[in-house]
């Protein structure tokens, strides 16, 4: 149990993009968030991240739900489809605009590549268009990020910080094609679903910093965060759909869960090898220790690169 989570009040979530079936890397983060929620007597919600219509694959959402069921990862409440909540995101954009926090950016891809500098979480936009007062129509919209230090007290990674201006920069909240930016949608959704705890991959730490900026600007509650190490292949690359990671074989659900439990430092007993998914999950919930990952992270940090 986390000290600050009263039994039953915990609400966690898993938010896949329906751009294809789940792979082992996405199962890992689903499992970590599920175990943390159940261990804390909490609810585990699903959100289908389907705003980027060109990336979405028809019926991939159904396929993902079936894959989760095959791994006995059953969710509470109806999944939230982001595409059904556009008015909420537009309303958040309007509130940011009313605060004078939004501006249009006309930079081309090439201009961005030439002007952005590398940050810890990706390229940092230097604010080229911030003072130009361009009309919003048919342009990307960015949020002005105030100077200063941003902090996250991560349950696994410990204290994290970024310099807002030099390490995060003004980020896109609505794309030129009108699609709502991931950070804005995610910040609005966490509040709308009453999420208290976000457990997701460490590749999203930069996204979390951006989302905390929006949570503050929009006066939204800030969930607790735990970023788990992402699954990498033998050559050290993150498993992802972009890297053509193999879709999960649901016929091997038990073996998949076993592998993910081990990656999460949960050391299931040998007797459970080959057990059914529900049995592995029961063991996982009863023995879940997020701090095992924290210890491992500390060891990694102390050992250095
Ligand atoms: Zn620009």
Short mmCIF file of C-alpha atoms and ligand atoms in Angstrom, two decimals:
data_model
loop_
_atom_site.label_atom_id
_atom_site.label_comp_id
_atom_site.label_asym_id
_atom_site.label_seq_id
_atom_site.Cartn_x
_atom_site.Cartn_y
_atom_site.Cartn_z
CA UNK A 1 0.00 0.00 0.00
CA UNK A 2 1.17 3.50 -0.63
CA UNK A 3 0.97 5.58 2.50
CA UNK A 4 -1.22 8.28 0.99
CA UNK A 5 -3.74 6.04 -0.75
CA UNK A 6 -6.82 5.31 1.33
CA UNK A 7 -8.22 1.87 0.52
CA UNK A 8 -10.71 2.01 -2.30
CA UNK A 9 -9.94 5.55 -3.43
CA UNK A 10 -7.16 4.54 -5.80
CA UNK A 11 -7.99 4.88 -9.50
CA UNK A 12 -5.42 3.78 -12.05
CA UNK A 13 -5.58 3.39 -15.81
CA UNK A 14 -4.12 1.91 -18.95
CA UNK A 15 -4.37 4.01 -22.11
CA UNK A 16 -3.43 2.15 -25.29
CA UNK A 17 -3.45 3.71 -28.77
CA UNK A 18 -5.50 1.57 -31.17
CA UNK A 19 -2.85 1.67 -33.88
CA UNK A 20 -2.37 -2.08 -33.73
CA UNK A 21 -2.42 -5.02 -31.33
CA UNK A 22 -0.61 -4.95 -27.99
CA UNK A 23 2.94 -6.26 -27.83
CA UNK A 24 4.96 -7.41 -24.85
CA UNK A 25 6.10 -3.86 -24.02
CA UNK A 26 2.53 -2.59 -23.78
CA UNK A 27 1.50 -5.66 -21.77
CA UNK A 28 4.25 -4.79 -19.29
CA UNK A 29 2.84 -1.33 -18.57
CA UNK A 30 -0.73 -2.67 -18.53
CA UNK A 31 0.35 -5.27 -15.98
CA UNK A 32 2.26 -2.82 -13.79
CA UNK A 33 -0.68 -0.40 -13.61
CA UNK A 34 -3.13 -3.27 -13.02
CA UNK A 35 -1.09 -4.81 -10.18
CA UNK A 36 -0.55 -1.44 -8.52
CA UNK A 37 -4.29 -0.67 -8.70
CA UNK A 38 -5.42 -4.05 -7.38
CA UNK A 39 -2.75 -4.14 -4.68
CA UNK A 40 -4.11 -0.79 -3.47
CA UNK A 41 -7.68 -2.08 -3.53
CA UNK A 42 -8.29 0.32 -6.38
CA UNK A 43 -10.09 0.47 -9.68
CA UNK A 44 -8.36 -0.04 -13.00
CA UNK A 45 -9.76 1.91 -15.94
CA UNK A 46 -9.16 1.83 -19.67
CA UNK A 47 -8.85 4.74 -22.01
CA UNK A 48 -8.61 4.34 -25.76
CA UNK A 49 -6.22 6.97 -27.09
CA UNK A 50 -7.90 7.35 -30.49
CA UNK A 51 -7.53 11.07 -31.24
CA UNK A 52 -4.94 10.61 -33.95
CA UNK A 53 -7.41 9.11 -36.42
CA UNK A 54 -4.88 8.64 -39.24
CA UNK A 55 -2.83 6.36 -36.95
CA UNK A 56 -5.80 4.34 -35.71
CA UNK A 57 -6.45 0.94 -37.24
CA UNK A 58 -10.11 -0.19 -37.54
CA UNK A 59 -11.03 -2.74 -34.84
CA UNK A 60 -7.62 -2.48 -33.15
CA UNK A 61 -9.47 -1.31 -30.00
CA UNK A 62 -11.54 -4.52 -29.95
CA UNK A 63 -8.43 -6.57 -30.55
CA UNK A 64 -6.69 -4.85 -27.61
CA UNK A 65 -9.64 -5.52 -25.30
CA UNK A 66 -9.65 -9.21 -26.30
CA UNK A 67 -5.89 -9.40 -25.67
CA UNK A 68 -6.32 -7.93 -22.19
CA UNK A 69 -9.12 -10.40 -21.42
CA UNK A 70 -6.94 -13.29 -22.61
CA UNK A 71 -4.41 -12.19 -19.97
CA UNK A 72 -7.17 -11.98 -17.33
CA UNK A 73 -6.60 -8.21 -17.12
CA UNK A 74 -10.21 -7.19 -16.54
CA UNK A 75 -11.02 -3.50 -16.24
CA UNK A 76 -13.64 -1.55 -14.31
CA UNK A 77 -16.18 0.80 -15.89
CA UNK A 78 -16.69 1.42 -19.61
CA UNK A 79 -13.50 2.31 -21.53
CA UNK A 80 -13.21 6.02 -22.28
CA UNK A 81 -12.73 6.74 -25.98
CA UNK A 82 -10.96 10.07 -26.37
CA UNK A 83 -12.63 10.71 -29.74
CA UNK A 84 -15.97 10.99 -27.89
CA UNK A 85 -14.77 13.84 -25.67
CA UNK A 86 -13.57 16.47 -28.12
CA UNK A 87 -15.74 19.18 -26.52
CA UNK A 88 -13.88 18.73 -23.21
CA UNK A 89 -10.52 19.24 -24.90
CA UNK A 90 -11.77 22.26 -26.83
CA UNK A 91 -13.05 23.73 -23.58
CA UNK A 92 -9.63 23.25 -21.98
CA UNK A 93 -8.02 24.94 -24.99
CA UNK A 94 -10.45 27.86 -24.63
CA UNK A 95 -9.50 28.23 -20.96
CA UNK A 96 -5.80 28.30 -21.83
CA UNK A 97 -6.48 30.84 -24.57
CA UNK A 98 -8.42 33.02 -22.12
CA UNK A 99 -5.35 33.01 -19.87
CA UNK A 100 -3.22 34.18 -22.79
CA UNK A 101 -1.27 30.94 -22.59
CA UNK A 102 -1.74 29.84 -26.22
CA UNK A 103 -0.11 31.00 -29.41
CA UNK A 104 -0.04 29.85 -33.00
CA UNK A 105 3.18 28.39 -34.40
CA UNK A 106 3.80 28.44 -38.13
CA UNK A 107 7.19 26.73 -38.04
CA UNK A 108 7.61 24.07 -40.67
CA UNK A 109 9.04 20.68 -39.85
CA UNK A 110 12.33 21.79 -41.38
CA UNK A 111 12.35 25.05 -39.37
CA UNK A 112 11.70 23.09 -36.18
CA UNK A 113 14.48 20.63 -36.96
CA UNK A 114 16.86 23.55 -37.51
CA UNK A 115 15.88 25.60 -34.45
CA UNK A 116 15.07 23.07 -31.71
CA UNK A 117 17.81 21.89 -29.40
CA UNK A 118 18.07 18.42 -27.91
CA UNK A 119 16.51 18.04 -24.45
CA UNK A 120 16.42 15.09 -22.05
CA UNK A 121 13.01 14.04 -23.43
CA UNK A 122 13.32 15.13 -27.05
CA UNK A 123 13.78 18.32 -29.08
CA UNK A 124 13.02 21.59 -27.23
CA UNK A 125 11.19 24.32 -29.16
CA UNK A 126 12.90 27.70 -28.67
CA UNK A 127 9.67 29.76 -28.71
CA UNK A 128 10.24 31.25 -32.16
CA UNK A 129 6.58 32.20 -32.73
CA UNK A 130 5.69 33.14 -29.14
CA UNK A 131 5.51 36.88 -29.71
CA UNK A 132 4.24 36.92 -33.31
CA UNK A 133 0.51 36.88 -32.41
CA UNK A 134 -0.41 34.84 -35.46
CA UNK A 135 -4.08 33.93 -36.02
CA UNK A 136 -4.96 30.50 -34.60
CA UNK A 137 -6.79 29.26 -37.68
CA UNK A 138 -5.07 26.37 -39.46
CA UNK A 139 -1.95 26.65 -37.31
CA UNK A 140 -0.48 24.48 -34.60
CA UNK A 141 -1.16 25.88 -31.11
CA UNK A 142 1.49 25.87 -28.41
CA UNK A 143 1.20 26.60 -24.72
CA UNK A 144 3.61 29.14 -23.23
CA UNK A 145 5.53 27.40 -20.48
CA UNK A 146 6.59 29.74 -17.67
CA UNK A 147 10.27 29.77 -16.73
CA UNK A 148 11.29 27.86 -13.63
CA UNK A 149 11.94 24.36 -12.37
CA UNK A 150 9.35 21.59 -12.73
CA UNK A 151 9.30 18.75 -10.19
CA UNK A 152 7.86 15.25 -10.09
CA UNK A 153 8.09 13.05 -7.02
CA UNK A 154 8.04 9.72 -8.83
CA UNK A 155 7.32 6.56 -6.81
CA UNK A 156 9.95 4.61 -8.76
CA UNK A 157 12.33 7.18 -10.22
CA UNK A 158 12.45 9.40 -7.13
CA UNK A 159 12.74 13.17 -7.42
CA UNK A 160 12.81 14.31 -11.03
CA UNK A 161 13.18 17.85 -12.29
CA UNK A 162 13.39 19.76 -15.53
CA UNK A 163 14.14 23.35 -16.35
CA UNK A 164 10.92 24.45 -18.03
CA UNK A 165 12.48 26.79 -20.59
CA UNK A 166 15.57 24.84 -21.61
CA UNK A 167 14.49 21.22 -21.09
CA UNK A 168 10.77 21.22 -21.89
CA UNK A 169 9.88 24.33 -23.94
CA UNK A 170 6.51 25.43 -25.33
CA UNK A 171 4.76 22.31 -26.57
CA UNK A 172 1.91 21.67 -29.02
CA UNK A 173 -1.60 21.33 -27.59
CA UNK A 174 -3.44 21.33 -30.93
CA UNK A 175 -1.83 20.23 -34.15
CA UNK A 176 -2.10 22.13 -37.41
CA UNK A 177 -4.54 19.47 -38.69
CA UNK A 178 -6.78 20.22 -35.69
CA UNK A 179 -5.95 17.04 -33.77
CA UNK A 180 -5.72 17.64 -30.01
CA UNK A 181 -2.22 17.13 -28.62
CA UNK A 182 -1.49 14.09 -26.48
CA UNK A 183 -0.49 16.09 -23.39
CA UNK A 184 -3.66 18.17 -23.33
CA UNK A 185 -5.96 15.18 -23.85
CA UNK A 186 -4.12 13.17 -21.22
CA UNK A 187 -4.26 15.94 -18.59
CA UNK A 188 -8.00 16.46 -19.18
CA UNK A 189 -8.67 12.69 -19.15
CA UNK A 190 -6.85 11.98 -15.89
CA UNK A 191 -9.08 14.55 -14.21
CA UNK A 192 -12.26 13.41 -15.98
CA UNK A 193 -11.66 9.79 -14.97
CA UNK A 194 -10.61 10.77 -11.45
CA UNK A 195 -7.24 9.06 -11.87
CA UNK A 196 -5.18 9.15 -8.66
CA UNK A 197 -2.22 7.09 -9.84
CA UNK A 198 -0.53 6.91 -13.23
CA UNK A 199 1.77 3.93 -13.72
CA UNK A 200 3.36 3.93 -17.16
CA UNK A 201 6.63 3.58 -19.04
CA UNK A 202 9.67 5.71 -18.25
CA UNK A 203 9.66 6.82 -21.90
CA UNK A 204 6.75 9.09 -20.91
CA UNK A 205 8.58 11.08 -18.21
CA UNK A 206 8.84 14.06 -20.56
CA UNK A 207 5.10 13.80 -21.26
CA UNK A 208 4.44 13.87 -17.54
CA UNK A 209 6.34 17.16 -17.15
CA UNK A 210 4.25 18.69 -19.95
CA UNK A 211 1.07 17.38 -18.36
CA UNK A 212 1.91 18.84 -14.97
CA UNK A 213 2.23 22.25 -16.65
CA UNK A 214 -1.31 21.85 -18.02
CA UNK A 215 -2.68 20.49 -14.75
CA UNK A 216 -1.44 23.60 -12.98
CA UNK A 217 -2.72 25.98 -15.66
CA UNK A 218 -6.14 24.31 -15.72
CA UNK A 219 -6.32 23.80 -11.93
CA UNK A 220 -6.65 20.02 -12.37
CA UNK A 221 -5.70 17.57 -9.62
CA UNK A 222 -2.23 16.07 -9.98
CA UNK A 223 -2.09 12.25 -9.85
CA UNK A 224 0.84 10.39 -8.29
CA UNK A 225 3.25 9.03 -10.89
CA UNK A 226 5.29 5.85 -11.15
CA UNK A 227 7.34 5.37 -14.31
CA UNK A 228 8.39 1.77 -14.85
CA UNK A 229 11.44 0.79 -16.91
CA UNK A 230 10.44 0.10 -20.51
CA UNK A 231 11.00 -3.29 -22.05
CA UNK A 232 13.93 -3.34 -24.44
CA UNK A 233 15.02 -5.92 -26.97
CA UNK A 234 18.40 -7.68 -26.99
CA UNK A 235 20.01 -4.68 -28.69
CA UNK A 236 18.60 -2.22 -26.13
CA UNK A 237 15.82 -0.74 -28.26
CA UNK A 238 12.41 -0.06 -26.78
CA UNK A 239 9.77 -2.54 -27.91
CA UNK A 240 7.17 -0.53 -29.79
CA UNK A 241 4.75 -0.74 -32.67
CA UNK A 242 7.06 1.61 -34.59
CA UNK A 243 9.86 -0.94 -34.15
CA UNK A 244 7.52 -3.67 -35.39
CA UNK A 245 7.36 -5.47 -32.07
CA UNK A 246 5.54 -8.79 -32.45
CA UNK A 247 1.84 -8.74 -31.47
CA UNK A 248 1.12 -10.62 -28.24
CA UNK A 249 0.38 -14.29 -28.75
CA UNK A 250 -2.68 -14.78 -26.54
CA UNK A 251 -2.15 -18.55 -26.65
CA UNK A 252 0.94 -17.88 -24.53
CA UNK A 253 -0.77 -15.52 -22.08
CA UNK A 254 0.67 -17.22 -18.98
CA UNK A 255 4.20 -17.18 -20.37
CA UNK A 256 3.81 -13.52 -21.38
CA UNK A 257 2.71 -12.55 -17.87
CA UNK A 258 5.53 -14.59 -16.33
CA UNK A 259 8.07 -12.72 -18.45
CA UNK A 260 6.58 -9.33 -17.55
CA UNK A 261 6.49 -10.15 -13.82
CA UNK A 262 10.16 -11.02 -13.95
CA UNK A 263 11.01 -7.82 -15.83
CA UNK A 264 9.11 -5.93 -13.12
CA UNK A 265 11.41 -7.53 -10.50
CA UNK A 266 8.51 -9.43 -8.91
CA UNK A 267 10.26 -12.85 -8.94
CA UNK A 268 7.30 -15.24 -9.21
CA UNK A 269 8.05 -18.69 -7.69
CA UNK A 270 9.13 -21.44 -10.10
CA UNK A 271 6.03 -23.45 -9.16
CA UNK A 272 3.91 -20.85 -10.94
CA UNK A 273 5.69 -21.27 -14.24
CA UNK A 274 3.07 -22.42 -16.74
CA UNK A 275 0.20 -21.33 -14.46
CA UNK A 276 -2.97 -19.80 -15.87
CA UNK A 277 -3.13 -16.01 -16.23
CA UNK A 278 -5.62 -15.53 -13.38
CA UNK A 279 -3.39 -17.49 -11.00
CA UNK A 280 -0.31 -15.49 -11.97
CA UNK A 281 -2.21 -12.24 -11.49
CA UNK A 282 -3.46 -13.34 -8.05
CA UNK A 283 0.13 -13.98 -7.04
CA UNK A 284 1.22 -10.72 -8.65
CA UNK A 285 -1.35 -8.63 -6.79
CA UNK A 286 -0.57 -10.27 -3.45
CA UNK A 287 3.17 -9.72 -3.86
CA UNK A 288 3.32 -6.47 -5.87
CA UNK A 289 6.07 -4.18 -4.68
CA UNK A 290 6.61 -0.99 -6.67
CA UNK A 291 9.61 -0.35 -4.41
CA UNK A 292 11.40 -3.39 -5.90
CA UNK A 293 11.60 -1.34 -9.07
CA UNK A 294 12.66 1.68 -7.11
CA UNK A 295 15.55 -0.26 -5.55
CA UNK A 296 16.56 -1.50 -8.96
CA UNK A 297 16.44 2.04 -10.30
CA UNK A 298 18.65 3.24 -7.44
CA UNK A 299 21.15 0.50 -8.17
CA UNK A 300 21.19 1.50 -11.83
CA UNK A 301 21.70 5.16 -10.96
CA UNK A 302 24.47 4.36 -8.48
CA UNK A 303 26.20 2.04 -10.94
CA UNK A 304 26.17 4.83 -13.53
CA UNK A 305 25.85 4.45 -17.30
ZN1 LIG B 1 6.94 28.36 -34.39
#
